[in-house]
Short mmCIF file of N, CA and C in Angstrom, two decimals:
data_model
loop_
_atom_site.label_atom_id
_atom_site.label_comp_id
_atom_site.label_asym_id
_atom_site.label_seq_id
_atom_site.Cartn_x
_atom_site.Cartn_y
_atom_site.Cartn_z
N GLN A 1 -14.45 36.93 57.59
CA GLN A 1 -15.26 37.24 56.42
C GLN A 1 -15.09 38.70 56.03
N VAL A 2 -15.17 38.94 54.74
CA VAL A 2 -15.15 40.29 54.20
C VAL A 2 -16.34 40.44 53.26
N GLN A 3 -17.00 41.59 53.36
CA GLN A 3 -18.14 41.86 52.47
C GLN A 3 -17.99 43.23 51.83
N LEU A 4 -18.39 43.31 50.58
CA LEU A 4 -18.55 44.60 49.90
C LEU A 4 -20.03 44.74 49.59
N VAL A 5 -20.64 45.82 50.05
CA VAL A 5 -22.07 46.00 49.88
C VAL A 5 -22.32 47.34 49.18
N GLU A 6 -22.95 47.25 48.00
CA GLU A 6 -23.28 48.45 47.24
C GLU A 6 -24.66 48.97 47.60
N SER A 7 -24.86 50.26 47.41
CA SER A 7 -26.16 50.88 47.59
C SER A 7 -26.24 52.11 46.70
N GLY A 8 -27.47 52.60 46.51
CA GLY A 8 -27.65 53.84 45.77
C GLY A 8 -28.18 53.69 44.37
N GLY A 9 -28.35 52.48 43.89
CA GLY A 9 -28.88 52.29 42.56
C GLY A 9 -30.36 52.62 42.51
N GLY A 10 -30.90 52.63 41.28
CA GLY A 10 -32.31 52.91 41.12
C GLY A 10 -32.65 53.30 39.71
N LEU A 11 -33.85 53.86 39.56
CA LEU A 11 -34.35 54.31 38.27
C LEU A 11 -34.21 55.83 38.19
N VAL A 12 -33.64 56.30 37.09
CA VAL A 12 -33.44 57.74 36.91
C VAL A 12 -33.69 58.08 35.45
N GLN A 13 -34.15 59.30 35.21
CA GLN A 13 -34.39 59.74 33.84
C GLN A 13 -33.08 60.14 33.16
N PRO A 14 -33.05 60.06 31.84
CA PRO A 14 -31.86 60.54 31.13
C PRO A 14 -31.51 61.97 31.52
N GLY A 15 -30.23 62.20 31.72
CA GLY A 15 -29.77 63.51 32.18
C GLY A 15 -29.71 63.64 33.68
N GLY A 16 -30.25 62.66 34.39
CA GLY A 16 -30.27 62.70 35.84
C GLY A 16 -28.96 62.23 36.46
N ALA A 17 -28.97 62.12 37.78
CA ALA A 17 -27.77 61.75 38.52
C ALA A 17 -28.09 60.73 39.60
N LEU A 18 -27.10 59.93 39.92
CA LEU A 18 -27.17 58.98 41.03
C LEU A 18 -25.80 58.93 41.69
N ARG A 19 -25.80 58.59 42.97
CA ARG A 19 -24.54 58.38 43.67
C ARG A 19 -24.55 56.98 44.26
N LEU A 20 -23.61 56.16 43.80
CA LEU A 20 -23.45 54.82 44.33
C LEU A 20 -22.45 54.83 45.47
N SER A 21 -22.69 53.95 46.42
CA SER A 21 -21.79 53.81 47.56
C SER A 21 -21.46 52.34 47.75
N CYS A 22 -20.27 52.05 48.18
CA CYS A 22 -19.87 50.68 48.47
C CYS A 22 -19.11 50.69 49.79
N ALA A 23 -19.58 49.85 50.71
CA ALA A 23 -18.95 49.75 52.03
C ALA A 23 -18.30 48.39 52.18
N ALA A 24 -17.04 48.40 52.55
CA ALA A 24 -16.33 47.16 52.85
C ALA A 24 -16.36 46.94 54.36
N SER A 25 -16.67 45.70 54.76
CA SER A 25 -16.76 45.41 56.18
C SER A 25 -16.20 44.03 56.47
N GLY A 26 -15.97 43.78 57.74
CA GLY A 26 -15.44 42.49 58.15
C GLY A 26 -13.99 42.61 58.59
N ARG A 27 -13.27 41.52 58.44
CA ARG A 27 -11.88 41.47 58.90
C ARG A 27 -10.96 42.12 57.87
N ILE A 28 -10.99 43.42 57.80
CA ILE A 28 -10.21 44.15 56.81
C ILE A 28 -8.90 44.63 57.41
N GLY A 29 -7.82 44.26 56.75
CA GLY A 29 -6.52 44.72 57.19
C GLY A 29 -6.09 45.96 56.42
N PHE A 30 -6.18 45.89 55.08
CA PHE A 30 -5.75 47.02 54.26
C PHE A 30 -6.39 46.89 52.88
N ILE A 31 -6.84 48.03 52.36
CA ILE A 31 -7.45 48.05 51.03
C ILE A 31 -6.57 48.87 50.09
N LYS A 32 -6.22 48.28 49.00
CA LYS A 32 -5.45 49.02 47.98
C LYS A 32 -6.44 49.63 46.98
N ALA A 33 -6.39 49.24 45.72
CA ALA A 33 -7.26 49.84 44.72
C ALA A 33 -8.71 49.41 44.92
N MET A 34 -9.62 50.33 44.59
CA MET A 34 -11.05 50.04 44.57
C MET A 34 -11.59 50.45 43.22
N ARG A 35 -12.61 49.74 42.77
CA ARG A 35 -13.10 49.96 41.40
C ARG A 35 -14.61 49.80 41.34
N TRP A 36 -15.18 50.34 40.30
CA TRP A 36 -16.57 50.10 39.92
C TRP A 36 -16.57 49.47 38.52
N TYR A 37 -17.29 48.37 38.41
CA TYR A 37 -17.54 47.72 37.13
C TYR A 37 -19.04 47.79 36.86
N ARG A 38 -19.42 47.52 35.62
CA ARG A 38 -20.84 47.39 35.29
C ARG A 38 -21.03 46.30 34.24
N GLN A 39 -22.22 45.74 34.26
CA GLN A 39 -22.58 44.72 33.28
C GLN A 39 -24.00 44.95 32.81
N ALA A 40 -24.14 45.23 31.54
CA ALA A 40 -25.45 45.40 30.93
C ALA A 40 -25.93 44.06 30.40
N PRO A 41 -27.24 43.89 30.23
CA PRO A 41 -27.77 42.62 29.72
C PRO A 41 -27.14 42.24 28.39
N GLY A 42 -26.65 41.01 28.30
CA GLY A 42 -26.07 40.52 27.07
C GLY A 42 -24.68 41.01 26.77
N LYS A 43 -24.10 41.75 27.71
CA LYS A 43 -22.76 42.29 27.49
C LYS A 43 -21.80 41.80 28.57
N GLU A 44 -20.50 41.93 28.26
CA GLU A 44 -19.49 41.55 29.24
C GLU A 44 -19.37 42.63 30.32
N ARG A 45 -18.88 42.21 31.48
CA ARG A 45 -18.63 43.16 32.55
C ARG A 45 -17.47 44.06 32.13
N GLU A 46 -17.62 45.37 32.39
CA GLU A 46 -16.58 46.32 31.99
C GLU A 46 -16.20 47.23 33.15
N LEU A 47 -14.94 47.64 33.14
CA LEU A 47 -14.45 48.56 34.15
C LEU A 47 -14.98 49.97 33.86
N VAL A 48 -15.58 50.58 34.88
CA VAL A 48 -16.10 51.93 34.75
C VAL A 48 -15.10 52.95 35.29
N ALA A 49 -14.61 52.69 36.50
CA ALA A 49 -13.68 53.62 37.13
C ALA A 49 -12.92 52.89 38.23
N GLY A 50 -11.70 53.38 38.48
CA GLY A 50 -10.91 52.84 39.57
C GLY A 50 -10.22 53.96 40.31
N ILE A 51 -9.77 53.67 41.53
CA ILE A 51 -9.09 54.68 42.33
C ILE A 51 -8.07 54.01 43.22
N THR A 52 -6.87 54.58 43.26
CA THR A 52 -5.83 54.05 44.13
C THR A 52 -6.10 54.47 45.57
N ARG A 53 -5.34 53.87 46.49
CA ARG A 53 -5.52 54.25 47.88
C ARG A 53 -5.19 55.73 48.08
N GLY A 54 -4.25 56.21 47.30
CA GLY A 54 -3.87 57.61 47.41
C GLY A 54 -4.83 58.57 46.73
N GLY A 55 -5.83 58.03 46.04
CA GLY A 55 -6.86 58.88 45.47
C GLY A 55 -6.71 59.19 43.98
N THR A 56 -5.81 58.52 43.30
CA THR A 56 -5.66 58.75 41.85
C THR A 56 -6.72 57.96 41.09
N PRO A 57 -7.57 58.65 40.33
CA PRO A 57 -8.65 57.97 39.62
C PRO A 57 -8.29 57.64 38.18
N ASN A 58 -9.04 56.71 37.63
CA ASN A 58 -9.00 56.48 36.19
C ASN A 58 -10.41 56.08 35.76
N TYR A 59 -10.76 56.41 34.51
CA TYR A 59 -12.11 56.23 34.03
C TYR A 59 -12.13 55.60 32.65
N ALA A 60 -13.21 54.87 32.38
CA ALA A 60 -13.48 54.43 31.02
C ALA A 60 -13.80 55.66 30.18
N ASP A 61 -13.45 55.59 28.90
CA ASP A 61 -13.70 56.73 28.01
C ASP A 61 -15.18 57.10 27.98
N SER A 62 -16.05 56.10 28.11
CA SER A 62 -17.49 56.33 27.97
C SER A 62 -18.08 57.14 29.12
N VAL A 63 -17.37 57.23 30.24
CA VAL A 63 -17.91 57.94 31.40
C VAL A 63 -17.07 59.15 31.80
N THR A 64 -15.94 59.34 31.16
CA THR A 64 -15.06 60.47 31.50
C THR A 64 -15.81 61.78 31.34
N GLY A 65 -15.72 62.60 32.38
CA GLY A 65 -16.40 63.90 32.36
C GLY A 65 -17.80 63.85 32.93
N ARG A 66 -18.34 62.66 33.13
CA ARG A 66 -19.70 62.52 33.68
C ARG A 66 -19.69 61.84 35.05
N PHE A 67 -18.79 60.89 35.25
CA PHE A 67 -18.72 60.13 36.50
C PHE A 67 -17.49 60.56 37.29
N THR A 68 -17.62 60.51 38.62
CA THR A 68 -16.50 60.81 39.51
C THR A 68 -16.41 59.74 40.59
N ILE A 69 -15.24 59.12 40.69
CA ILE A 69 -15.02 58.13 41.74
C ILE A 69 -14.25 58.78 42.89
N SER A 70 -14.61 58.40 44.10
CA SER A 70 -13.92 58.91 45.29
C SER A 70 -13.95 57.83 46.36
N ARG A 71 -13.18 58.03 47.42
CA ARG A 71 -13.14 57.01 48.47
C ARG A 71 -12.86 57.66 49.81
N ASP A 72 -13.23 56.94 50.85
CA ASP A 72 -12.98 57.33 52.24
C ASP A 72 -12.23 56.18 52.88
N ASN A 73 -10.93 56.34 53.02
CA ASN A 73 -10.12 55.23 53.54
C ASN A 73 -10.45 54.93 55.00
N ALA A 74 -10.80 55.92 55.76
CA ALA A 74 -11.11 55.69 57.17
C ALA A 74 -12.37 54.86 57.34
N GLU A 75 -13.31 55.03 56.40
CA GLU A 75 -14.59 54.31 56.47
C GLU A 75 -14.62 53.09 55.56
N ASN A 76 -13.53 52.84 54.83
CA ASN A 76 -13.49 51.71 53.88
C ASN A 76 -14.65 51.78 52.88
N ARG A 77 -14.83 52.97 52.32
CA ARG A 77 -15.92 53.18 51.37
C ARG A 77 -15.39 53.74 50.05
N VAL A 78 -16.11 53.40 48.98
CA VAL A 78 -15.85 53.99 47.68
C VAL A 78 -17.18 54.46 47.11
N TYR A 79 -17.14 55.58 46.38
CA TYR A 79 -18.34 56.18 45.84
C TYR A 79 -18.20 56.36 44.33
N LEU A 80 -19.35 56.43 43.68
CA LEU A 80 -19.36 56.76 42.26
C LEU A 80 -20.49 57.76 42.03
N GLN A 81 -20.12 58.99 41.78
CA GLN A 81 -21.09 60.03 41.44
C GLN A 81 -21.30 59.99 39.93
N MET A 82 -22.53 59.74 39.53
CA MET A 82 -22.86 59.61 38.11
C MET A 82 -23.79 60.74 37.70
N ASN A 83 -23.32 61.59 36.83
CA ASN A 83 -24.10 62.71 36.33
C ASN A 83 -24.38 62.54 34.84
N SER A 84 -25.32 63.32 34.36
CA SER A 84 -25.67 63.30 32.92
C SER A 84 -25.87 61.86 32.44
N LEU A 85 -26.65 61.11 33.17
CA LEU A 85 -26.83 59.69 32.85
C LEU A 85 -27.55 59.50 31.53
N LYS A 86 -27.14 58.44 30.85
CA LYS A 86 -27.69 58.10 29.54
C LYS A 86 -28.32 56.70 29.61
N PRO A 87 -29.25 56.39 28.72
CA PRO A 87 -29.83 55.03 28.72
C PRO A 87 -28.77 53.95 28.61
N GLU A 88 -27.70 54.22 27.91
CA GLU A 88 -26.64 53.21 27.76
C GLU A 88 -25.83 52.98 29.04
N ASP A 89 -26.07 53.78 30.06
CA ASP A 89 -25.46 53.54 31.36
C ASP A 89 -26.22 52.50 32.17
N THR A 90 -27.37 52.08 31.67
CA THR A 90 -28.17 51.07 32.37
C THR A 90 -27.39 49.77 32.49
N ALA A 91 -27.25 49.29 33.72
CA ALA A 91 -26.47 48.09 34.00
C ALA A 91 -26.55 47.77 35.48
N VAL A 92 -26.05 46.60 35.83
CA VAL A 92 -25.77 46.30 37.23
C VAL A 92 -24.36 46.78 37.52
N TYR A 93 -24.21 47.57 38.55
CA TYR A 93 -22.92 48.14 38.92
C TYR A 93 -22.34 47.38 40.11
N TYR A 94 -21.09 46.98 39.97
CA TYR A 94 -20.41 46.17 40.97
C TYR A 94 -19.21 46.90 41.56
N CYS A 95 -19.07 46.78 42.86
CA CYS A 95 -17.90 47.28 43.57
C CYS A 95 -16.84 46.17 43.59
N ASN A 96 -15.58 46.57 43.49
CA ASN A 96 -14.47 45.62 43.45
C ASN A 96 -13.30 46.21 44.22
N ALA A 97 -12.60 45.37 44.97
CA ALA A 97 -11.48 45.89 45.75
C ALA A 97 -10.37 44.86 45.88
N ASP A 98 -9.14 45.36 45.93
CA ASP A 98 -7.98 44.54 46.26
C ASP A 98 -7.68 44.76 47.73
N LEU A 99 -7.88 43.75 48.54
CA LEU A 99 -7.69 43.97 49.96
C LEU A 99 -7.06 42.77 50.65
N ARG A 100 -6.48 43.08 51.79
CA ARG A 100 -5.87 42.05 52.63
C ARG A 100 -6.69 41.94 53.91
N ARG A 101 -7.09 40.74 54.22
CA ARG A 101 -7.80 40.51 55.48
C ARG A 101 -6.83 40.72 56.65
N SER A 102 -7.40 41.06 57.78
CA SER A 102 -6.57 41.32 58.97
C SER A 102 -5.87 40.07 59.45
N ASP A 103 -6.37 38.89 59.04
CA ASP A 103 -5.75 37.63 59.47
C ASP A 103 -4.94 36.99 58.35
N SER A 104 -4.55 37.78 57.38
CA SER A 104 -3.80 37.25 56.25
C SER A 104 -2.65 38.18 55.86
N LEU A 105 -1.66 37.60 55.21
CA LEU A 105 -0.54 38.39 54.68
C LEU A 105 -0.73 38.72 53.20
N TYR A 106 -1.76 38.12 52.61
CA TYR A 106 -1.90 38.19 51.15
C TYR A 106 -3.13 38.99 50.73
N TYR A 107 -3.02 39.58 49.55
CA TYR A 107 -4.12 40.35 48.99
C TYR A 107 -4.96 39.47 48.07
N SER A 108 -6.25 39.70 48.10
CA SER A 108 -7.19 39.02 47.22
C SER A 108 -8.14 40.06 46.64
N ASN A 109 -8.83 39.64 45.57
CA ASN A 109 -9.79 40.52 44.92
C ASN A 109 -11.21 40.15 45.34
N TYR A 110 -11.97 41.14 45.74
CA TYR A 110 -13.33 40.90 46.24
C TYR A 110 -14.35 41.68 45.42
N TRP A 111 -15.56 41.10 45.35
CA TRP A 111 -16.66 41.71 44.61
C TRP A 111 -17.87 41.90 45.51
N GLY A 112 -18.62 42.96 45.23
CA GLY A 112 -19.92 43.11 45.84
C GLY A 112 -20.98 42.38 45.04
N GLN A 113 -22.22 42.43 45.52
CA GLN A 113 -23.29 41.69 44.88
C GLN A 113 -23.95 42.47 43.75
N GLY A 114 -23.66 43.75 43.65
CA GLY A 114 -24.18 44.56 42.56
C GLY A 114 -25.41 45.36 42.93
N THR A 115 -25.59 46.48 42.24
CA THR A 115 -26.78 47.30 42.41
C THR A 115 -27.25 47.76 41.02
N GLN A 116 -28.54 47.67 40.80
CA GLN A 116 -29.10 47.96 39.48
C GLN A 116 -29.25 49.48 39.27
N VAL A 117 -28.77 49.93 38.13
CA VAL A 117 -28.99 51.31 37.69
C VAL A 117 -29.74 51.26 36.37
N THR A 118 -30.89 51.91 36.34
CA THR A 118 -31.70 51.94 35.12
C THR A 118 -31.95 53.40 34.74
N VAL A 119 -31.57 53.74 33.52
CA VAL A 119 -31.75 55.10 33.02
C VAL A 119 -32.79 55.04 31.91
N SER A 120 -33.96 55.59 32.20
CA SER A 120 -35.07 55.49 31.26
C SER A 120 -36.09 56.58 31.53
N SER A 121 -36.74 57.02 30.47
CA SER A 121 -37.80 58.00 30.63
C SER A 121 -39.15 57.30 30.73
#
């Protein structure tokens, strides 16, 4: 079994900051790209940020300059530092990873269960 578990969500005022964390656990052989997605009520899930194993990030235009993605390969973790939060950032944030289980030769895509981020005064 492999699990991705997010943490760090919550309620924050506009202009505030939050740091999301995602831990991958279980029979992990190797993790390639890791990503953060979000889904707001009534909207489609969208890619927020991604990062290669080597640490190269990419961001959605809407969060560039405000959010920073990082990862710890030794701990199988990915983080999302969110600054200058806006009400439109309110969504459920999901961790996503391309990984190979230790008992497999093939890569699959895995999702976490999500963590709620609410930006409101």
